[in-house]
Coordinates of C-alpha atoms in Angstrom, one line a residue:
M1 CA 0.1 0.0 0.0
A2 CA 1.6 3.4 -1.1
A3 CA 1.5 6.3 0.9
G4 CA 0.6 9.4 -1.1
L5 CA 0.3 13.1 -0.6
K6 CA -3.3 12.8 0.6
T7 CA -2.3 10.2 3.2
I8 CA 0.3 12.5 4.8
I9 CA -2.0 15.5 4.7
A10 CA -4.7 13.6 6.3
L11 CA -2.3 12.2 9.1
S12 CA -1.0 15.6 9.7
F13 CA -4.5 17.0 10.2
V14 CA -5.5 14.4 12.6
L15 CA -2.3 15.0 14.7
A16 CA -2.8 18.7 14.7
I17 CA -6.3 18.1 15.9
G18 CA -5.0 15.8 18.5
F19 CA -2.3 18.2 19.8
L20 CA -5.0 21.0 19.7
L21 CA -7.1 19.0 22.1
V22 CA -4.5 18.3 24.5
I23 CA -3.2 22.0 24.6
L24 CA -6.4 23.2 24.8
S25 CA -7.3 21.0 27.8
S26 CA -4.3 22.4 29.7
A27 CA -4.7 26.1 28.4
L28 CA -8.3 26.4 28.8
K29 CA -8.4 25.2 32.6
H30 CA -5.0 26.9 33.5
N31 CA -3.5 23.7 34.7
Y32 CA -0.7 22.2 32.6
L33 CA -0.8 18.6 34.0
P34 CA -2.7 17.1 31.1
L35 CA 0.4 17.8 28.9
L36 CA 2.0 14.7 30.3
V37 CA -0.1 12.5 28.0
V38 CA 1.7 13.7 25.1
A39 CA 5.0 12.5 26.5
T40 CA 3.4 9.0 27.0
Y41 CA 1.9 8.8 23.6
V42 CA 5.1 9.8 22.0
I43 CA 7.4 7.4 24.0
A44 CA 4.6 4.7 23.5
P45 CA 5.9 3.4 20.0
L46 CA 9.5 3.3 21.3
P47 CA 9.4 -0.1 23.0
N48 CA 8.1 -1.9 19.7
W49 CA 10.6 -0.3 17.6
I50 CA 13.6 -1.1 19.8
C51 CA 12.3 -4.6 20.6
G52 CA 11.7 -5.1 17.0
R53 CA 15.4 -4.1 15.9
C54 CA 16.8 -6.3 18.8
A55 CA 14.8 -9.6 17.5
N56 CA 16.8 -11.5 15.1
P57 CA 14.8 -11.1 12.0
D58 CA 17.4 -13.9 10.2
D59 CA 16.5 -16.6 12.5
F60 CA 14.5 -19.4 10.9
M61 CA 12.9 -20.3 14.5
E62 CA 9.9 -18.1 15.2
S63 CA 10.0 -18.9 18.8
A64 CA 13.4 -17.6 19.6
G65 CA 12.8 -13.9 19.2
N66 CA 9.0 -13.7 20.4
A67 CA 10.1 -13.0 24.1
V68 CA 11.7 -9.8 23.0
I69 CA 8.8 -8.7 20.8
D70 CA 6.3 -9.5 23.4
F71 CA 8.2 -7.6 25.9
G72 CA 8.2 -4.4 23.5
R73 CA 4.3 -4.9 23.0
F74 CA 3.8 -5.3 26.7
C75 CA 5.7 -1.9 27.4
T76 CA 3.9 -0.2 24.6
G77 CA 0.4 -1.4 25.8
F78 CA 1.4 -0.3 29.4
L79 CA 2.3 3.5 28.1
V80 CA -0.8 3.7 26.0
V81 CA -2.9 2.5 29.0
M82 CA -1.0 5.0 31.3
G83 CA -1.9 7.6 28.6
I84 CA -5.6 7.0 29.3
A85 CA -5.4 6.3 32.9
L86 CA -3.3 9.2 33.8
P87 CA -5.9 12.1 33.0
A88 CA -8.5 9.8 34.6
L89 CA -6.4 9.5 37.8
L90 CA -5.7 13.3 37.8
A91 CA -9.5 14.0 37.5
H92 CA -10.6 11.5 40.0
S93 CA -7.8 13.3 42.3
G94 CA -9.5 16.6 41.4
L95 CA -6.2 18.0 39.8
I96 CA -7.9 18.6 36.7
E97 CA -11.5 19.0 35.6
I98 CA -13.5 16.3 33.8
Q99 CA -13.7 18.4 30.6
A100 CA -10.0 18.6 30.6
M101 CA -9.7 14.9 31.1
I102 CA -12.0 14.2 28.2
M103 CA -10.2 16.5 25.7
S104 CA -6.9 15.1 26.8
I105 CA -7.8 11.3 26.5
I106 CA -9.4 12.0 23.0
G107 CA -6.3 14.2 22.0
G108 CA -3.9 11.7 23.2
L109 CA -5.4 8.7 21.3
L110 CA -5.5 10.7 18.3
I111 CA -2.0 11.5 18.5
Y112 CA -1.0 7.9 19.2
G113 CA -3.4 6.7 16.4
T114 CA -1.7 9.0 13.9
I115 CA 1.7 7.7 15.0
I116 CA 0.7 4.0 14.4
S117 CA -0.9 5.0 11.1
F118 CA 2.2 6.8 10.1
T119 CA 4.4 3.7 11.0
M120 CA 1.8 1.4 9.1
F121 CA 1.6 3.4 5.7
F122 CA 5.4 4.3 5.5
Q123 CA 6.8 1.0 6.5
E124 CA 9.4 -0.8 4.1
E125 CA 8.4 -4.1 3.0
Q126 CA 11.2 -6.5 3.2
D127 CA 11.5 -9.0 0.3
F128 CA 13.3 -12.2 0.5

């Protein structure tokens, strides 16, 4: 699947909306704790990338490198869930308002979805 100019424009638009929601959730309520969500969603794909590079792709036995890849997926899942749970925890403890929590969660999911879509569309295919 080749990614064209329309794909880049659409991904940029969704990413901009995600950042706008997270920034507005912080700026409108004069509390900048929801910006921590951006860090978790930006860091979330790194364990998959690092562990995918550490696994040996030349190995013919599939079971040998699965533990490293599974660990990367676990860490990525942890960071994504933390990106959703952190605003909920902050809202439950009264540090941010419910509206800021909702905007922060939706904006964070848009950011992470854009990052995942970008890696799917622009992944190099490996031929044997």
